[in-house]
Short mmCIF file of N, CA and C in Angstrom, two decimals:
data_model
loop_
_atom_site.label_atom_id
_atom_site.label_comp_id
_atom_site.label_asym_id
_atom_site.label_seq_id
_atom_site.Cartn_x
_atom_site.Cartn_y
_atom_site.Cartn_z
N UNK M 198 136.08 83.62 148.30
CA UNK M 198 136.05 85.01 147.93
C UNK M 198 136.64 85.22 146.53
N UNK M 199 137.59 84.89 146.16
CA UNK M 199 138.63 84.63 145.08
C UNK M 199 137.28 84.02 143.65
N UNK M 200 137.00 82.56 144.51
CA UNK M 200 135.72 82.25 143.35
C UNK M 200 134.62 83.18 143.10
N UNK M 201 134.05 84.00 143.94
CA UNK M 201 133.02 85.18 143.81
C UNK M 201 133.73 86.10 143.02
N UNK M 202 134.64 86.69 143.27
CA UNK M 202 135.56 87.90 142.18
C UNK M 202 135.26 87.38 140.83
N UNK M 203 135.69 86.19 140.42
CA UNK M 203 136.43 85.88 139.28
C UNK M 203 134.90 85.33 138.41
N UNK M 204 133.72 84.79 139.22
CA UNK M 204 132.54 84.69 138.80
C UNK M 204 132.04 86.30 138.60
N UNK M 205 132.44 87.55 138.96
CA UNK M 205 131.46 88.72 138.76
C UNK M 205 132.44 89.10 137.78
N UNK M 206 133.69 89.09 137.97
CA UNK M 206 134.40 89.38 136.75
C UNK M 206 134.07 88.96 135.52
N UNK M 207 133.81 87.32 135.32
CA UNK M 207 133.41 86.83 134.18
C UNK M 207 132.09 86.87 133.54
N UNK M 208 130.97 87.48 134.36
CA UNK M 208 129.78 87.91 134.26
C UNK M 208 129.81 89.35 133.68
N UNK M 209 130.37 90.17 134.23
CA UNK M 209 130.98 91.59 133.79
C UNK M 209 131.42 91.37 132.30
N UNK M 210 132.12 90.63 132.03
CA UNK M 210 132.76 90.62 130.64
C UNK M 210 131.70 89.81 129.86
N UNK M 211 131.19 89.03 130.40
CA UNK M 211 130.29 88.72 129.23
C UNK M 211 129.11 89.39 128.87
N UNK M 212 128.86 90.61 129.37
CA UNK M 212 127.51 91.22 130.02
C UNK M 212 128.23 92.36 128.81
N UNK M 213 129.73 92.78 129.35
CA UNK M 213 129.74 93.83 127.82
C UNK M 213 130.18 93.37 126.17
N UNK M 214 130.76 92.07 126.63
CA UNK M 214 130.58 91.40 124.92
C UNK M 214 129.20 91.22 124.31
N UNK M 215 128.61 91.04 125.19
CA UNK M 215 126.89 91.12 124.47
C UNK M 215 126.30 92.22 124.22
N UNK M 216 126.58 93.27 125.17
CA UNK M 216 125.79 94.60 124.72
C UNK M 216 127.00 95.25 123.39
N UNK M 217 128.30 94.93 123.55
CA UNK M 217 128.79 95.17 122.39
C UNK M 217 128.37 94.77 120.83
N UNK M 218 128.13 93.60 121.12
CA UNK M 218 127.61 92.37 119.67
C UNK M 218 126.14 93.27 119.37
N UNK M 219 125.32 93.32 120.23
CA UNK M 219 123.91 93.37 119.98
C UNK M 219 123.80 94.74 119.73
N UNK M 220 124.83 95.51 120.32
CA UNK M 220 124.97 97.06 119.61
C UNK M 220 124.99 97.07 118.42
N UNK M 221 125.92 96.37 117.83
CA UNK M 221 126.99 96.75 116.47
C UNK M 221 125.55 95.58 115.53
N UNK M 222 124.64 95.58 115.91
CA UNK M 222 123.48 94.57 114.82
C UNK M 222 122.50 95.45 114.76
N UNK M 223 122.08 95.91 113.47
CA UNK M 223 120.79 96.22 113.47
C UNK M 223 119.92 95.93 112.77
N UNK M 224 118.90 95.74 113.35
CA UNK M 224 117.84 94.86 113.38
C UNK M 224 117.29 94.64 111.22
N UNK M 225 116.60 93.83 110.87
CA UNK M 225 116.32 94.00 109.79
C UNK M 225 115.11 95.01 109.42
N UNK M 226 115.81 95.57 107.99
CA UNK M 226 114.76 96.75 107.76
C UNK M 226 114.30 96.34 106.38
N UNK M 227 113.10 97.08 106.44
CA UNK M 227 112.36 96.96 105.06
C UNK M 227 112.99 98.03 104.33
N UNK M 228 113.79 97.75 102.49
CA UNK M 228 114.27 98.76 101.85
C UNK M 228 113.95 99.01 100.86
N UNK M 229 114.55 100.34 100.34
CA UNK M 229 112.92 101.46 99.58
C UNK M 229 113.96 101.73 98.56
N UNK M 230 114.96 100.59 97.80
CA UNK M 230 115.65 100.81 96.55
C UNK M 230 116.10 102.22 96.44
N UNK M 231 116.81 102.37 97.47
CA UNK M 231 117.52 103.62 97.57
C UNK M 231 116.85 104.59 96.97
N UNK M 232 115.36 104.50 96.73
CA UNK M 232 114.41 105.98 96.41
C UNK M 232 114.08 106.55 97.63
N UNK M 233 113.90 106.10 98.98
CA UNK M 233 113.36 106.92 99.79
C UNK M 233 111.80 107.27 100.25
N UNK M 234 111.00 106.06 99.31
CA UNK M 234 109.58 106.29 99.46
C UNK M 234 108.69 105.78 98.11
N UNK M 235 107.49 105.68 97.89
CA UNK M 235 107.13 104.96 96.72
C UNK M 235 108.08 105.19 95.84
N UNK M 236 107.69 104.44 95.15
CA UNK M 236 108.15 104.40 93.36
C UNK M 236 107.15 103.45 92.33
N UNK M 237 107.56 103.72 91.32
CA UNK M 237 106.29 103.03 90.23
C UNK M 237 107.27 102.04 89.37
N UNK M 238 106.27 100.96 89.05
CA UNK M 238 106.99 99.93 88.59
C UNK M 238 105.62 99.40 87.68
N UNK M 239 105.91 98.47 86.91
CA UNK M 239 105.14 98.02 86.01
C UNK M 239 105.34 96.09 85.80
N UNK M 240 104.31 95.27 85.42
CA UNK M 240 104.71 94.15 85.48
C UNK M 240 105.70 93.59 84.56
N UNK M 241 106.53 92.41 84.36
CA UNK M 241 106.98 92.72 83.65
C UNK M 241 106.86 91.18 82.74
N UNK M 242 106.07 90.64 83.46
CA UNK M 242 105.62 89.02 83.22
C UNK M 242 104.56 88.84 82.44
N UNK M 243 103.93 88.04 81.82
CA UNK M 243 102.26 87.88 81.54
C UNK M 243 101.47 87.71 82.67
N UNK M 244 102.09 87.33 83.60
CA UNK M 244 101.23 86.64 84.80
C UNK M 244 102.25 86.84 86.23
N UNK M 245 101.36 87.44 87.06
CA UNK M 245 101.94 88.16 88.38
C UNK M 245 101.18 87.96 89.37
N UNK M 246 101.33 87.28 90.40
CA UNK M 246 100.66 86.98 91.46
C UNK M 246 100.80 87.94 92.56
N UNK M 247 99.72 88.31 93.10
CA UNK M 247 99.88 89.33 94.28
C UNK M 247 99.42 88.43 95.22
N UNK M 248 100.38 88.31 96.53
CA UNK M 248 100.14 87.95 98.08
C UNK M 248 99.61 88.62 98.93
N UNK M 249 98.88 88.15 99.99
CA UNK M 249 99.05 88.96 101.34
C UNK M 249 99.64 88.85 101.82
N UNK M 250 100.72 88.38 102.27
CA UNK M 250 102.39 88.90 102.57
C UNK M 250 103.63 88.37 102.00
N UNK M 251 104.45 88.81 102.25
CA UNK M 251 106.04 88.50 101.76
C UNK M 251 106.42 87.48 101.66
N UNK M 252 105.55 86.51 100.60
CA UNK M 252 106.62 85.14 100.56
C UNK M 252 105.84 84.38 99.80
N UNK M 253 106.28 83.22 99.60
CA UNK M 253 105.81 82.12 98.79
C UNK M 253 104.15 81.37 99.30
N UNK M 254 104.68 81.15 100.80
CA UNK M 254 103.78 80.34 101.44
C UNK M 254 102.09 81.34 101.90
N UNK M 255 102.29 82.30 100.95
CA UNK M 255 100.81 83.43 101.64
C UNK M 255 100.24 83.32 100.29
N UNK M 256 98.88 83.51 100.71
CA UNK M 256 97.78 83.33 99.86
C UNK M 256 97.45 84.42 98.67
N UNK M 257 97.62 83.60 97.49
CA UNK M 257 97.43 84.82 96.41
C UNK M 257 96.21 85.29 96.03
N UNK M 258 96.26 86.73 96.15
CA UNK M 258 94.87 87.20 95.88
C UNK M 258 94.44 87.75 94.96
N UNK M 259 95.17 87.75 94.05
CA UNK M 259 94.90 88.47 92.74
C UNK M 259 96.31 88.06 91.77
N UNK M 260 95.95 87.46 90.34
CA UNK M 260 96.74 87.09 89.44
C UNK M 260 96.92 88.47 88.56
N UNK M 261 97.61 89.26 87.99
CA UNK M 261 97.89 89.76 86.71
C UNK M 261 98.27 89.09 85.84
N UNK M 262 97.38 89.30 84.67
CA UNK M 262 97.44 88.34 83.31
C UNK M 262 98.10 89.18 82.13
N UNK M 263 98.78 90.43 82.53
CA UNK M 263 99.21 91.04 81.47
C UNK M 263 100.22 91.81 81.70
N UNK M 264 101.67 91.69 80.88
CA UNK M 264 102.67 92.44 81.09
C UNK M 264 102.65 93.91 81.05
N UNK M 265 103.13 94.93 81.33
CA UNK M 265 103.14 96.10 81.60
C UNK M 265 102.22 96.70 82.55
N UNK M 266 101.54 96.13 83.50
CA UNK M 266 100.31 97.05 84.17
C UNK M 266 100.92 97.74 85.41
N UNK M 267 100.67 98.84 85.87
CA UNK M 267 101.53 99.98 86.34
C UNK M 267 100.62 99.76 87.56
N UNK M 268 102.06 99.58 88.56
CA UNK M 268 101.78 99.28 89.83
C UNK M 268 102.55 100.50 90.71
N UNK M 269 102.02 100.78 91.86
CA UNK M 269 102.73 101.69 92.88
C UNK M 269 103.71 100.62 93.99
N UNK M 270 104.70 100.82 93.78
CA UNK M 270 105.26 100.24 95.45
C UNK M 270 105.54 101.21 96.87
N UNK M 271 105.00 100.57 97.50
CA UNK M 271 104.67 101.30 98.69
C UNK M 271 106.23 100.68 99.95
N UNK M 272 105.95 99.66 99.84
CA UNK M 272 106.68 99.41 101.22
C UNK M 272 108.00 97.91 100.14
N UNK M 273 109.10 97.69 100.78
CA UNK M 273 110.00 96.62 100.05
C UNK M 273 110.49 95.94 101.36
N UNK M 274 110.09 94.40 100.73
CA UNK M 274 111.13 93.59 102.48
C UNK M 274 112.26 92.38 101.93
N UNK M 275 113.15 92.50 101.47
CA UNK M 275 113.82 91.83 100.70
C UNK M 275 113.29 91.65 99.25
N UNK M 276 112.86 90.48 98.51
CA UNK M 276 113.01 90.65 97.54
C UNK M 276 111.43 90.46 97.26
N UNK M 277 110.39 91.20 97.99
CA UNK M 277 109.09 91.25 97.89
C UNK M 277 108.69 92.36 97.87
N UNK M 278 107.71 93.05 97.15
CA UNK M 278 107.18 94.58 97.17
C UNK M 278 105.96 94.19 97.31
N UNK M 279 105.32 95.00 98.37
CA UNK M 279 103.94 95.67 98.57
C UNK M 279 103.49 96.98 97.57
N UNK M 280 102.45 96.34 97.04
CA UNK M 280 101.77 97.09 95.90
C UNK M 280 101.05 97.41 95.53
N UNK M 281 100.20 98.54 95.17
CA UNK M 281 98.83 99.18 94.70
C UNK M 281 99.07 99.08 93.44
N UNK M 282 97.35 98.89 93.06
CA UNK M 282 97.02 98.93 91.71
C UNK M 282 96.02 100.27 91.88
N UNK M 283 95.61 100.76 90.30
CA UNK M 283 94.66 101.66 89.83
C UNK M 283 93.35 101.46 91.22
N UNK M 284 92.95 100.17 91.57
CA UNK M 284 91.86 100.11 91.92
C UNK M 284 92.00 100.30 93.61
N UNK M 285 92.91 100.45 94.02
CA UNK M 285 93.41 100.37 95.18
C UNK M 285 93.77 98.83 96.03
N UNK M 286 93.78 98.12 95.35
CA UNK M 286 94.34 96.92 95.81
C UNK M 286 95.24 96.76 95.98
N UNK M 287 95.87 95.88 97.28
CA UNK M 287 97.13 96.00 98.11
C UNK M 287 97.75 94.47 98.28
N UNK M 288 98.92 94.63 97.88
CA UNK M 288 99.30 92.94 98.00
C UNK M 288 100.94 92.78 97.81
N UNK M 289 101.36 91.74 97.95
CA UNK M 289 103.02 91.45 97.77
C UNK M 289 102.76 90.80 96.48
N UNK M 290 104.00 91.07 95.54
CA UNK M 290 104.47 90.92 94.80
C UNK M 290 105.85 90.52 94.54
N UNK M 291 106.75 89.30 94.11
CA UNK M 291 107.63 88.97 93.87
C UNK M 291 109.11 90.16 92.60
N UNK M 292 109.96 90.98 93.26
CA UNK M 292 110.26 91.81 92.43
C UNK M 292 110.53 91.31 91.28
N UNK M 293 110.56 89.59 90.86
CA UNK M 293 111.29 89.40 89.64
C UNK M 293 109.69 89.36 88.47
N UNK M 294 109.26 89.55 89.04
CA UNK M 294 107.93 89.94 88.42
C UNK M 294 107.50 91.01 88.01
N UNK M 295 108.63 91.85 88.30
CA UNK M 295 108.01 93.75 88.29
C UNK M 295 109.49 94.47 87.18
N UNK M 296 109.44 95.39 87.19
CA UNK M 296 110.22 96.14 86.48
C UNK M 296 110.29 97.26 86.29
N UNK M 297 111.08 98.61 86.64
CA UNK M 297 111.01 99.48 86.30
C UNK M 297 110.42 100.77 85.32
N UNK M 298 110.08 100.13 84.23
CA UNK M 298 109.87 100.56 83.58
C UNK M 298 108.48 101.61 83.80
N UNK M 299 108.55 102.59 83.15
CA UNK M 299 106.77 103.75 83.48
C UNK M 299 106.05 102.92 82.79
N UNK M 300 104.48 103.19 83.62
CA UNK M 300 103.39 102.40 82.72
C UNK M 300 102.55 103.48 82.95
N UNK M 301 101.37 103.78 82.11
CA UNK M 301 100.15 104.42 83.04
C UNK M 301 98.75 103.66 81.88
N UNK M 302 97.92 103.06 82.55
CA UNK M 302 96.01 103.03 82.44
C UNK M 302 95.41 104.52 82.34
N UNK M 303 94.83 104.52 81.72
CA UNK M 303 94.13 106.00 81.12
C UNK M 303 92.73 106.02 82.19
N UNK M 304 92.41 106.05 82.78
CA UNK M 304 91.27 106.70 83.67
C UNK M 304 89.98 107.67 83.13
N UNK M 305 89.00 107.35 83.95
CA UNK M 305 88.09 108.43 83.56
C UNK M 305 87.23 108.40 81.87
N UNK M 306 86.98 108.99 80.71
CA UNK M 306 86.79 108.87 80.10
C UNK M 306 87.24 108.72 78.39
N UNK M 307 86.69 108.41 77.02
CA UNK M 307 87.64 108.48 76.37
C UNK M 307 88.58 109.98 76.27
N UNK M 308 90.14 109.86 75.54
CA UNK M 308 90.62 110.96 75.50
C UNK M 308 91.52 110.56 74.62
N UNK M 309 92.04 112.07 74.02
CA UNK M 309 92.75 112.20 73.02
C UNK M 309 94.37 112.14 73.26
N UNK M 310 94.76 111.23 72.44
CA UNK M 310 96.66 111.07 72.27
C UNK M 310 96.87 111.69 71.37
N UNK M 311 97.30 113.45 71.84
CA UNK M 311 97.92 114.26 70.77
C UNK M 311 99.23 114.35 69.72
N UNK M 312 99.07 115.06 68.97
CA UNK M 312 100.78 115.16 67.67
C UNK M 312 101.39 116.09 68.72
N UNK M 313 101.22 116.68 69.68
CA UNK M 313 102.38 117.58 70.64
C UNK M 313 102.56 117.60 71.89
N UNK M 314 103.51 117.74 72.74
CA UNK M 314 103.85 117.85 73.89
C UNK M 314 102.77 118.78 74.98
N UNK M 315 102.37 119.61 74.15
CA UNK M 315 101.94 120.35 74.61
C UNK M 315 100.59 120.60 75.00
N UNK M 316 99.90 119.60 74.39
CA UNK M 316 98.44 119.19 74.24
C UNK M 316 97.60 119.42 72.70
N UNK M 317 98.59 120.70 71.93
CA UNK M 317 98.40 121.26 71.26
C UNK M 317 98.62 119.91 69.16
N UNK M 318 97.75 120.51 68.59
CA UNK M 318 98.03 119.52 67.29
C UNK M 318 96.81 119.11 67.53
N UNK M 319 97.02 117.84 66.19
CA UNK M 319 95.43 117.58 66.34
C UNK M 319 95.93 115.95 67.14
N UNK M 320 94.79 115.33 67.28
CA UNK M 320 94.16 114.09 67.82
C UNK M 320 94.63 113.21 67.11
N UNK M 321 95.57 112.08 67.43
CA UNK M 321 95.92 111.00 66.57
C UNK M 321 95.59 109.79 66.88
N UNK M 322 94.43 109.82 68.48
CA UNK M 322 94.11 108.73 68.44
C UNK M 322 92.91 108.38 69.38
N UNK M 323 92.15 108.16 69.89
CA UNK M 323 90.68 108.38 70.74
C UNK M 323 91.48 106.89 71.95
N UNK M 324 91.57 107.36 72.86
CA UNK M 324 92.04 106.45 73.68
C UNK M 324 90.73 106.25 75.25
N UNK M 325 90.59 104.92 75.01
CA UNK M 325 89.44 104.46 76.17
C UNK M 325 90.29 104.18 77.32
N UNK M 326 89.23 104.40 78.41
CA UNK M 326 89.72 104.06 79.89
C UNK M 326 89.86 102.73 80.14
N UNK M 327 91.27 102.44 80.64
CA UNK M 327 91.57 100.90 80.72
C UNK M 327 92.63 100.55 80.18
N UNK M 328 93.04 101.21 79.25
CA UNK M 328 94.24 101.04 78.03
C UNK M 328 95.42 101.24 78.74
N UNK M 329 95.86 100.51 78.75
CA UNK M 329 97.43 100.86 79.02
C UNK M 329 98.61 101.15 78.10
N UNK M 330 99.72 101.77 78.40
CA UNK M 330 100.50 102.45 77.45
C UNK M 330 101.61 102.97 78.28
N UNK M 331 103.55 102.46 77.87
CA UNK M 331 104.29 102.37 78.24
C UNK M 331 104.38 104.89 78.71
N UNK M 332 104.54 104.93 79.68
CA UNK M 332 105.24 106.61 79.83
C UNK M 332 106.33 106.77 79.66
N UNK M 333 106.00 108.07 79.07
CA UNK M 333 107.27 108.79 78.63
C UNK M 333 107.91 109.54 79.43
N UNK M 334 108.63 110.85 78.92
CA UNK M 334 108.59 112.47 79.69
C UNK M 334 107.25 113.00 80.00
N UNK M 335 107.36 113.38 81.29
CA UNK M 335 105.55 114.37 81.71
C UNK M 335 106.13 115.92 81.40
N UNK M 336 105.57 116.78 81.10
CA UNK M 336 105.44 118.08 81.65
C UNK M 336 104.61 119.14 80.75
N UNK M 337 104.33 120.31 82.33
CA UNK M 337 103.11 120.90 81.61
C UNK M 337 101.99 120.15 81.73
N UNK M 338 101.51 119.45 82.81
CA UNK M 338 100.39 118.48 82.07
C UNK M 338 100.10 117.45 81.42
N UNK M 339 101.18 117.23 80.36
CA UNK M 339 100.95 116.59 79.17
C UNK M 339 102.43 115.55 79.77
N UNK M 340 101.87 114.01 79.07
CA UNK M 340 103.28 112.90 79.23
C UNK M 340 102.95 112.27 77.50
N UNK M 341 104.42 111.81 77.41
CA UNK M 341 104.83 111.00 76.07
C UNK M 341 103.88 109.60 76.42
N UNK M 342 103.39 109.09 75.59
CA UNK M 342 102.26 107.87 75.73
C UNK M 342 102.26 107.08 74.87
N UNK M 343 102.71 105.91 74.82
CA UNK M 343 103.06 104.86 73.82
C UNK M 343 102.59 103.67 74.07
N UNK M 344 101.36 103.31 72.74
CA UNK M 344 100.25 102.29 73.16
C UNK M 344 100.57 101.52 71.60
N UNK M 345 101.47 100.72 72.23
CA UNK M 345 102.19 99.50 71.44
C UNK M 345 102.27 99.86 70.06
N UNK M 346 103.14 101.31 70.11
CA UNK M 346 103.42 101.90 68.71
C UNK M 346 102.83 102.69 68.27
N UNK M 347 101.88 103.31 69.01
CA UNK M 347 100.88 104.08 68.68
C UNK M 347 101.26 105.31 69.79
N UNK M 348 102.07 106.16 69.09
CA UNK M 348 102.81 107.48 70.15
C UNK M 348 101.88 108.63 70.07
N UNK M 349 101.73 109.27 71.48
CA UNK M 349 101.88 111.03 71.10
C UNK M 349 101.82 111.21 72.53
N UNK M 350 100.99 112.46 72.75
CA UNK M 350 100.96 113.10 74.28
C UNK M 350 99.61 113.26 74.95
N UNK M 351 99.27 112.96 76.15
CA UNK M 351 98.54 112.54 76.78
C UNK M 351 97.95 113.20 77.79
N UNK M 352 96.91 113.51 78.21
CA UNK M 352 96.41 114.64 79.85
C UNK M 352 97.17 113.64 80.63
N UNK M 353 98.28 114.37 81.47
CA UNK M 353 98.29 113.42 83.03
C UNK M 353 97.45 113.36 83.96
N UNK M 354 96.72 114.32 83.77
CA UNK M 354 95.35 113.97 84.66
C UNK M 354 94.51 112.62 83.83
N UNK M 355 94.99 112.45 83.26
CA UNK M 355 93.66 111.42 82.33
C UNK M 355 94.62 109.77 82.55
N UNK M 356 96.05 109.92 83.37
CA UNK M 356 96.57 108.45 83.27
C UNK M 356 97.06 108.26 85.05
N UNK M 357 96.42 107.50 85.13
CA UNK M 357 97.00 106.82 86.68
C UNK M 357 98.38 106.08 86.45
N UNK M 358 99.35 106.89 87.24
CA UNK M 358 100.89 106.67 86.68
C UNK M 358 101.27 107.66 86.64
N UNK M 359 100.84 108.34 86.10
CA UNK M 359 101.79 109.85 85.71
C UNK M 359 102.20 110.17 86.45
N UNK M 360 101.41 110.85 88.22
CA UNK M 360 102.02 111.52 89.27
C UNK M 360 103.24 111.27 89.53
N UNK M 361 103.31 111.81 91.03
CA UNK M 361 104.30 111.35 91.54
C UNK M 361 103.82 110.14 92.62
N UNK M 362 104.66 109.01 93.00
CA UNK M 362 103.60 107.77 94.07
C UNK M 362 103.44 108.00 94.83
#
């Protein structure tokens, strides 16, 4: 009887050290760089490999061959981001490959990089769809647009990037 006690006793206690332990753990989460939901990032390499999933050993499906191209991150699982491009393509990406910095591709047709914020001034530069160019400040419409030294202001409707992700 004595051995039955001291076996439910010791079952009892190990039954709440475990639900204690396994309480106080929680589980691993995917994290969103303390933004809370997309964010935009840009490459920051000549060459950027996108995965189909989080890691070394998954199959790359698309190379980027050029630094700055403005990517959306959608989802983060340690030190891998899931990422859209302009075209809607979806893939992991290594963060030491990426960078903060604003980017936006000009969309749609040619358009004008104005002398003002405002849209207003004249035309300082005929900009084709495809071009990429580091962002500035947006507002009103209009964002700061800088195409490797070549500044002014830009339709945000006319650059994928500008929004919000």
């Amino acid at each position: 009887m004595k051995t039955l006690l001291a076996l439910r006793n010791f079952a009892f206690g190990l039954a709440t050290c475990s639900a204690l332990l396994l309480g106080s753990m929680e589980p691993a989460r995917a994290q969103d760089d303390g933004k809370g939901g997309a964010y935009w990032v840009s490459t920051s390499k000549d060459k950027a490999n996108m995965r189909v999933g989080p890691g070394r050993d998954y199959r790359i499906t698309w190379t980027y061959m050029r630094k700055g191209v403005p990517l959306k991150v959608l989802r983060v699982i340690d030190s891998w981001r899931l990422v859209e491009d302009k075209d809607g393509a979806r893939g992991w990406i290594l963060q030491q490959f990426l960078n903060r910095e604003r980017a936006g591709i000009v969309t749609g047709s040619i358009t004008g990089l104005r002398a003002n914020k405002d849209g207003s001034g004249r035309v300082l530069w005929r900009v084709a769809p495809g071009v990429i160019g580091k962002l500035g400040e947006c507002g009103a419409g209009w964002c700061a647009f800088d195409i490797d030294g070549r500044k002014g202001f830009i339709r945000a409707a006319s650059v994928w990037g500008a929004d919000k992700p």
